[in-house]
Amino acid sequence: MKRFDHDSGRRGFLKGLLSLGAAGALPGSLLVPAKSQAAPFDASAYQVFRNACPRNCYDTCSIKSYVKDGVLQFVEGAPESTYTKGSLCVKGYAYPRRIYSPDRIKYPMIQEGGRGSGKWRRLSWDEAMDIIADKILDIKKRDGSLLGLGLTKYSGQFGIVNYGVEGMMSSLGYTTRFVGTPCWPAGIDAQNYDLGDMWCNDPEDMVKSKYIIVWGANPAWCSMHSMKYLYEAKRRGAKVLVIDPIFTQTAAKADVFWQVRTGADGALALGMARHLLDMGLVDKDFVENHAVGFEEFADYLRKNVTVEWASEVSGIPASEIREVTEEFAAAKPATVWIGYGMQRHTNGGAMVRSIDAFVAMSGNIGVEGGGARYGHLATWGFNYHAMVQKQPEGSVGFAGASGPKGEFDFAGGGSAKYSDRAVNINKTAQEILDARDPELKMLWISCKNPFAQDFDRNKLERAFKKLEMVVSVEQFFTETVKHSDIVLPATTLFEEWNVNVSYWHYWLSLNEQAIKPMHEAKSNIEIAAALSRAMNRKEPGSCTFAQEVDGKEWMVKEFNKGIYGLFGIESWEDLRNGPAKAKLASSASWNEKKFRTPSGKYEFKSDLCAKNGFKALPEYVEVRKATAPFRLLTPHVQYALHSQFVNLDWMEAFYPEPYVFIHPDAAKAKGIGELDMVRVFSSIGEVKVRAKLTKNVQKDCLVMYEAWFRKLDFNVQNVVDDCAADMGAMKTGAPGVAIHDQFVDIERI
Ligand SMILES: Nc1nc2c(c(=O)[nH]1)N[C@H]1C(S)=C(S)[C@@H](COP(=O)(O)OP(=O)(O)OC[C@H]3O[C@@H](n4cnc5c(=O)[nH]c(N)nc54)[C@H](O)[C@@H]3O)O[C@H]1N2
Ligand SMILES: Nc1nc2c(c(=O)[nH]1)N[C@H]1C(S)=C(S)[C@@H](COP(=O)(O)OP(=O)(O)OC[C@H]3O[C@@H](n4cnc5c(=O)[nH]c(N)nc54)[C@H](O)[C@@H]3O)O[C@H]1N2
Ligand SMILES: [Mo]
């Protein structure tokens, strides 16, 4: 196949030069001698492919990839998507280096000297699959079921076809699944209690907002394509307020910044709600005609909440709370972007409910340019063909048919009699340690890096010792791979077919295979097929997964009429001309004000929430109590997508070293100077790192950004425990995790 694109112009070429310049080692290098004039860009010299960034990121960018002589030369953001708008983030531009990194896992390997020994031996795919299949059959023989085999998979690759990993497990039998998400579950449940679903406005409609509160999100780093809408709204006269315990780069772009006390946002929102009430600024039509429970909520506010109290709890001056509340109410429309960072607390769901209530009272739900924006899954209606697989005849599983859930698990699983065994993804270590009848014996890890991203690393170390076999499907030699027996090399997005949508914007992107798989890498569904061949060779009928797969055909099988209709396309092939956007009746979610709650209305008072053990009203809930002098925040960094990208040499040029950020006054009290080596420690572990002094953080707060450095022994999970957030179990199968309710001390070493 050869397709040319003539309108990409010099833009992509220049970006290509920029990116190649840092390495200069790719085959077919585009570098020109310093003195000569650059030749005009000749797009016809390239094959151009459509790709989509499958990382767990708001932006899920539409990519155009330029291939010459079978080599990916450079990438650019697709200009057709008004969201991606021709640009990628620093990580996206580094993709060519990720593909061609010398550090990639190239072939299957076994760690013969035992986990952590570093004594790896190369295996053929057949050998690797034989060893794995033998172990699976051995477990089935010993236990009479496959519940001793666990799958942990999360968000390393969000392409729809990759749900074939779950499919592979189902095709073997009933297994143990790590369900839930560390990402956003408390907020999902909160929005479900209030609105009946999580559904947000098109982010592009933020340009219509007259007042924008970015509440516990950092889009300047984590959703950089959304920033243009904030800027455009500001240009049109909107005011932007950022609420965050850290003075972030997003905060630096705002008109007003509130450096809130961590976990005190619920009190703040309730104070703002009380002021709306006092000033007669409540949208009467909304609370009377489209909501239930408002009178009870108003009563709660009058009896329990004052602006002064909110100020005391949150640290934001009462005068400012009043001023902002009045401005927000006067601005029509006004919106709140509720960040995921904000709900990673023991009271995270309760805080989201308070913010929802404030937005609802102000009359901004169901309004273009308004809304309590959190996320959506409105464009995810694929077939999940790869995921939905049948267990072999006679499979035995967990008694009962509940089946595990997950935020993207639309099909669920289980027969009338049996289901998989669901355990909590946010307590990986504890669940492995606690699993009984049968114990977990084998773990399959895919699209996930537990030793970098899961909680209480030392406990995880102990837990893994219980496992008889660990298989990792990976691209790089992560710490998790080091804790594995067998590693299987996975393709990257450019080496396989897929299709992608976002949980934030409303675009749909095709992901074409642009280059041949590198080395001996296979896609996740090809690995499933290889396992199926081995299983059936050894015991016919023991695995129902197809033994041969065609990646393109399987991608096509994910489409249906609903998707075509929603995006206004005739066929998936239309996406070869560029991504498509959902045809929305309005850019406002809930524009018909028909809510999916039991009452069909917005629920200030949720009986369902009460039934699940929480307050019916969005009442104030205090956050986890401090157990050490400093609160530790470990949010997301600009140069990484979790454990991905900072391990590349190109990225090391931008981000060579991690730091712990500490306020100068706190540093002084501890005798810590700029760039001193320090120990950050708690009862569960420690991290050694250099300190950077900054007034961007509060005096009782330390910040370390999560990331994986290939040459450094740095891991924030040494000091982040697995304490649960309040909500999340209803919709995602397990509560969230209180990532930002961590307490540590610090000393110079
Ligand atoms: N302390 C702290 N911990 C956190 C967070 C935090 O803020 N602070 N954030 C949490 C959040 S929000 C999230 S979403 C999680 C993310 O946790 P994970 O989903 O585990 O994160 P990633 O590092 O993005 O991806 C994991 C691995 O997937 C691999 N991978 C990429 N593509 C493929 C593929 O096609 N196939 C296979 N088999 N593997 C692939 C990557 O190489 C990477 O090693 O971390 C959570 N953990
Ligand atoms: N560059 C980059 N982009 C990413 C990611 C990445 O790792 N790197 N990860 C992707 C993923 S998986 C996710 S989930 C999203 C996350 O996107 P965000 O939610 O924007 O990211 P976080 O950095 O987790 O948290 C945002 C902010 O929440 C703040 N915060 C923590 N506790 C509180 C609190 O109690 N109150 C308030 N008001 N603020 C609080 C933190 O200080 C932080 O600045 O980003 C996605 N995009
Ligand atoms: Mo996330």
mmCIF file of N, CA and C and ligand atoms in Angstrom, residues 55-56 98 154-157 162 182-183 344 446-450 453 455 473-476 478 490-491 496 524 634-636 641-644 706 716-717 720 739-740, ligand 1:
data_model
loop_
_atom_site.group_PDB
_atom_site.id
_atom_site.type_symbol
_atom_site.label_atom_id
_atom_site.label_comp_id
_atom_site.label_asym_id
_atom_site.label_seq_id
_atom_site.Cartn_x
_atom_site.Cartn_y
_atom_site.Cartn_z
ATOM 1 N N ARG A 55 -2.080 6.198 24.516
ATOM 2 C CA ARG A 55 -1.750 6.325 25.944
ATOM 3 C C ARG A 55 -3.004 6.730 26.725
ATOM 4 N N ASN A 56 -2.968 6.496 28.024
ATOM 5 C CA ASN A 56 -4.088 6.890 28.884
ATOM 6 C C ASN A 56 -3.988 8.389 29.131
ATOM 7 N N ARG A 98 11.067 6.035 20.537
ATOM 8 C CA ARG A 98 10.531 4.913 21.310
ATOM 9 C C ARG A 98 10.542 3.626 20.458
ATOM 10 N N TYR A 154 -3.643 -2.580 32.804
ATOM 11 C CA TYR A 154 -4.350 -1.310 32.879
ATOM 12 C C TYR A 154 -4.101 -0.480 31.643
ATOM 13 N N SER A 155 -3.421 0.632 31.780
ATOM 14 C CA SER A 155 -3.605 1.632 30.738
ATOM 15 C C SER A 155 -2.395 1.915 29.878
ATOM 16 N N GLY A 156 -1.483 0.935 29.760
ATOM 17 C CA GLY A 156 -0.321 1.178 28.912
ATOM 18 C C GLY A 156 -0.687 1.415 27.457
ATOM 19 N N GLN A 157 -1.834 0.865 27.016
ATOM 20 C CA GLN A 157 -2.244 0.939 25.608
ATOM 21 C C GLN A 157 -3.760 0.821 25.556
ATOM 22 N N ASN A 162 -6.866 -4.013 21.826
ATOM 23 C CA ASN A 162 -6.070 -4.541 22.931
ATOM 24 C C ASN A 162 -6.892 -5.150 24.046
ATOM 25 N N PRO A 182 -6.830 3.024 39.121
ATOM 26 C CA PRO A 182 -6.249 3.996 40.043
ATOM 27 C C PRO A 182 -6.533 5.435 39.620
ATOM 28 N N CYS A 183 -7.188 5.572 38.497
ATOM 29 C CA CYS A 183 -7.212 6.847 37.783
ATOM 30 C C CYS A 183 -8.292 7.803 38.300
ATOM 31 N N ARG A 344 -8.269 11.844 44.176
ATOM 32 C CA ARG A 344 -7.465 10.717 44.683
ATOM 33 C C ARG A 344 -7.221 10.902 46.175
ATOM 34 N N SER A 446 0.103 -7.217 31.423
ATOM 35 C CA SER A 446 0.115 -6.634 30.083
ATOM 36 C C SER A 446 -0.359 -5.192 30.159
ATOM 37 N N CYS A 447 0.250 -4.318 29.387
ATOM 38 C CA CYS A 447 -0.154 -2.905 29.347
ATOM 39 C C CYS A 447 -0.185 -2.329 30.766
ATOM 40 N N LYS A 448 0.721 -2.738 31.580
ATOM 41 C CA LYS A 448 0.714 -2.310 32.982
ATOM 42 C C LYS A 448 2.097 -2.497 33.562
ATOM 43 N N ASN A 449 2.450 -1.589 34.457
ATOM 44 C CA ASN A 449 3.768 -1.639 35.075
ATOM 45 C C ASN A 449 3.617 -1.530 36.585
ATOM 46 N N PRO A 450 3.223 -2.641 37.227
ATOM 47 C CA PRO A 450 2.890 -2.574 38.660
ATOM 48 C C PRO A 450 4.024 -2.034 39.538
ATOM 49 N N GLN A 453 3.779 1.707 39.031
ATOM 50 C CA GLN A 453 2.502 2.434 39.157
ATOM 51 C C GLN A 453 1.602 1.967 40.296
ATOM 52 N N PHE A 455 0.824 0.457 44.289
ATOM 53 C CA PHE A 455 1.106 1.132 45.549
ATOM 54 C C PHE A 455 1.771 0.206 46.563
ATOM 55 N N VAL A 473 4.254 -8.862 29.350
ATOM 56 C CA VAL A 473 4.282 -8.514 27.930
ATOM 57 C C VAL A 473 4.671 -7.043 27.879
ATOM 58 N N GLU A 474 5.816 -6.756 27.325
ATOM 59 C CA GLU A 474 6.363 -5.393 27.469
ATOM 60 C C GLU A 474 7.160 -4.939 26.250
ATOM 61 N N GLN A 475 7.477 -3.664 26.266
ATOM 62 C CA GLN A 475 8.336 -3.077 25.236
ATOM 63 C C GLN A 475 9.727 -2.763 25.784
ATOM 64 N N PHE A 476 9.788 -2.533 27.106
ATOM 65 C CA PHE A 476 11.046 -2.098 27.721
ATOM 66 C C PHE A 476 11.347 -2.892 28.990
ATOM 67 N N THR A 478 11.420 -2.826 32.176
ATOM 68 C CA THR A 478 10.946 -2.113 33.361
ATOM 69 C C THR A 478 11.312 -2.900 34.622
ATOM 70 N N ALA A 490 6.260 -6.765 22.969
ATOM 71 C CA ALA A 490 5.014 -6.240 22.386
ATOM 72 C C ALA A 490 5.339 -5.203 21.324
ATOM 73 N N THR A 491 4.484 -5.164 20.304
ATOM 74 C CA THR A 491 4.617 -4.135 19.267
ATOM 75 C C THR A 491 4.217 -2.774 19.839
ATOM 76 N N GLU A 496 1.017 -2.064 14.415
ATOM 77 C CA GLU A 496 -0.218 -2.863 14.531
ATOM 78 C C GLU A 496 -1.432 -2.014 14.143
ATOM 79 N N ASN A 524 -0.683 -7.663 21.008
ATOM 80 C CA ASN A 524 -1.309 -8.397 22.114
ATOM 81 C C ASN A 524 -2.236 -9.506 21.611
ATOM 82 N N THR A 634 2.327 13.064 44.571
ATOM 83 C CA THR A 634 3.117 12.438 43.492
ATOM 84 C C THR A 634 2.337 12.495 42.178
ATOM 85 N N PRO A 635 2.089 13.708 41.681
ATOM 86 C CA PRO A 635 1.271 13.813 40.457
ATOM 87 C C PRO A 635 2.053 13.519 39.174
ATOM 88 N N HIS A 636 1.376 13.785 38.061
ATOM 89 C CA HIS A 636 1.898 13.408 36.745
ATOM 90 C C HIS A 636 2.813 14.491 36.192
ATOM 91 N N LEU A 641 4.399 9.730 30.468
ATOM 92 C CA LEU A 641 3.024 9.272 30.636
ATOM 93 C C LEU A 641 3.189 8.129 31.626
ATOM 94 N N HIS A 642 3.135 8.473 32.916
ATOM 95 C CA HIS A 642 3.452 7.500 33.961
ATOM 96 C C HIS A 642 4.866 6.974 33.767
ATOM 97 N N SER A 643 4.967 5.634 33.578
ATOM 98 C CA SER A 643 6.321 5.073 33.484
ATOM 99 C C SER A 643 6.838 5.085 32.053
ATOM 100 N N GLN A 644 6.107 5.697 31.150
ATOM 101 C CA GLN A 644 6.533 5.683 29.753
ATOM 102 C C GLN A 644 7.208 7.007 29.364
ATOM 103 N N GLU A 706 5.824 11.375 39.570
ATOM 104 C CA GLU A 706 6.052 9.971 39.210
ATOM 105 C C GLU A 706 6.702 9.899 37.825
ATOM 106 N N VAL A 716 8.533 6.504 43.292
ATOM 107 C CA VAL A 716 7.684 7.155 44.307
ATOM 108 C C VAL A 716 6.842 6.143 45.077
ATOM 109 N N GLN A 717 6.625 4.970 44.476
ATOM 110 C CA GLN A 717 5.739 3.994 45.147
ATOM 111 C C GLN A 717 6.368 3.388 46.393
ATOM 112 N N VAL A 720 4.252 5.477 48.747
ATOM 113 C CA VAL A 720 2.818 5.685 48.515
ATOM 114 C C VAL A 720 2.097 4.386 48.871
ATOM 115 N N ILE A 739 -4.086 8.365 46.508
ATOM 116 C CA ILE A 739 -2.689 8.582 46.107
ATOM 117 C C ILE A 739 -2.103 9.829 46.765
ATOM 118 N N HIS A 740 -2.929 10.846 46.936
ATOM 119 C CA HIS A 740 -2.386 12.113 47.455
ATOM 120 C C HIS A 740 -2.604 12.299 48.950
HETATM 121 N N1 LIG B 1 2.170 7.640 42.968
HETATM 122 C C1 LIG B 1 1.330 7.653 41.937
HETATM 123 N N2 LIG B 1 0.938 6.506 41.366
HETATM 124 C C2 LIG B 1 0.087 6.503 40.314
HETATM 125 C C3 LIG B 1 -0.438 7.729 39.826
HETATM 126 C C4 LIG B 1 -0.037 8.940 40.458
HETATM 127 O O1 LIG B 1 -0.483 10.038 40.105
HETATM 128 N N3 LIG B 1 0.861 8.859 41.503
HETATM 129 N N4 LIG B 1 -1.331 7.707 38.787
HETATM 130 C C5 LIG B 1 -2.142 6.512 38.610
HETATM 131 C C6 LIG B 1 -2.840 6.586 37.328
HETATM 132 S S1 LIG B 1 -3.881 7.908 37.110
HETATM 133 C C7 LIG B 1 -2.709 5.657 36.359
HETATM 134 S S2 LIG B 1 -3.693 5.778 34.972
HETATM 135 C C8 LIG B 1 -1.766 4.512 36.503
HETATM 136 C C9 LIG B 1 -1.077 4.118 35.203
HETATM 137 O O2 LIG B 1 -0.493 2.880 35.344
HETATM 138 P P1 LIG B 1 -0.093 1.979 34.075
HETATM 139 O O3 LIG B 1 -1.275 1.749 33.204
HETATM 140 O O4 LIG B 1 0.639 0.784 34.594
HETATM 141 O O5 LIG B 1 0.939 2.972 33.348
HETATM 142 P P2 LIG B 1 1.877 3.166 32.102
HETATM 143 O O6 LIG B 1 3.203 3.471 32.643
HETATM 144 O O7 LIG B 1 1.276 4.169 31.202
HETATM 145 O O8 LIG B 1 1.905 1.797 31.267
HETATM 146 C C10 LIG B 1 2.373 0.573 31.732
HETATM 147 C C11 LIG B 1 3.191 -0.209 30.750
HETATM 148 O O9 LIG B 1 2.498 -0.537 29.555
HETATM 149 C C12 LIG B 1 3.510 -0.796 28.560
HETATM 150 N N5 LIG B 1 2.912 -0.835 27.213
HETATM 151 C C13 LIG B 1 2.719 0.171 26.342
HETATM 152 N N6 LIG B 1 2.139 -0.260 25.218
HETATM 153 C C14 LIG B 1 1.939 -1.600 25.368
HETATM 154 C C15 LIG B 1 1.364 -2.605 24.534
HETATM 155 O O10 LIG B 1 0.903 -2.377 23.416
HETATM 156 N N7 LIG B 1 1.322 -3.857 25.047
HETATM 157 C C16 LIG B 1 1.810 -4.160 26.264
HETATM 158 N N8 LIG B 1 1.686 -5.407 26.703
HETATM 159 N N9 LIG B 1 2.374 -3.227 27.066
HETATM 160 C C17 LIG B 1 2.430 -1.963 26.627
HETATM 161 C C18 LIG B 1 4.483 0.343 28.790
HETATM 162 O O11 LIG B 1 5.767 0.046 28.257
HETATM 163 C C19 LIG B 1 4.468 0.485 30.307
HETATM 164 O O12 LIG B 1 5.572 -0.177 30.911
HETATM 165 O O13 LIG B 1 -0.784 4.818 37.495
HETATM 166 C C20 LIG B 1 -1.347 5.195 38.748
HETATM 167 N N10 LIG B 1 -0.286 5.333 39.742
#
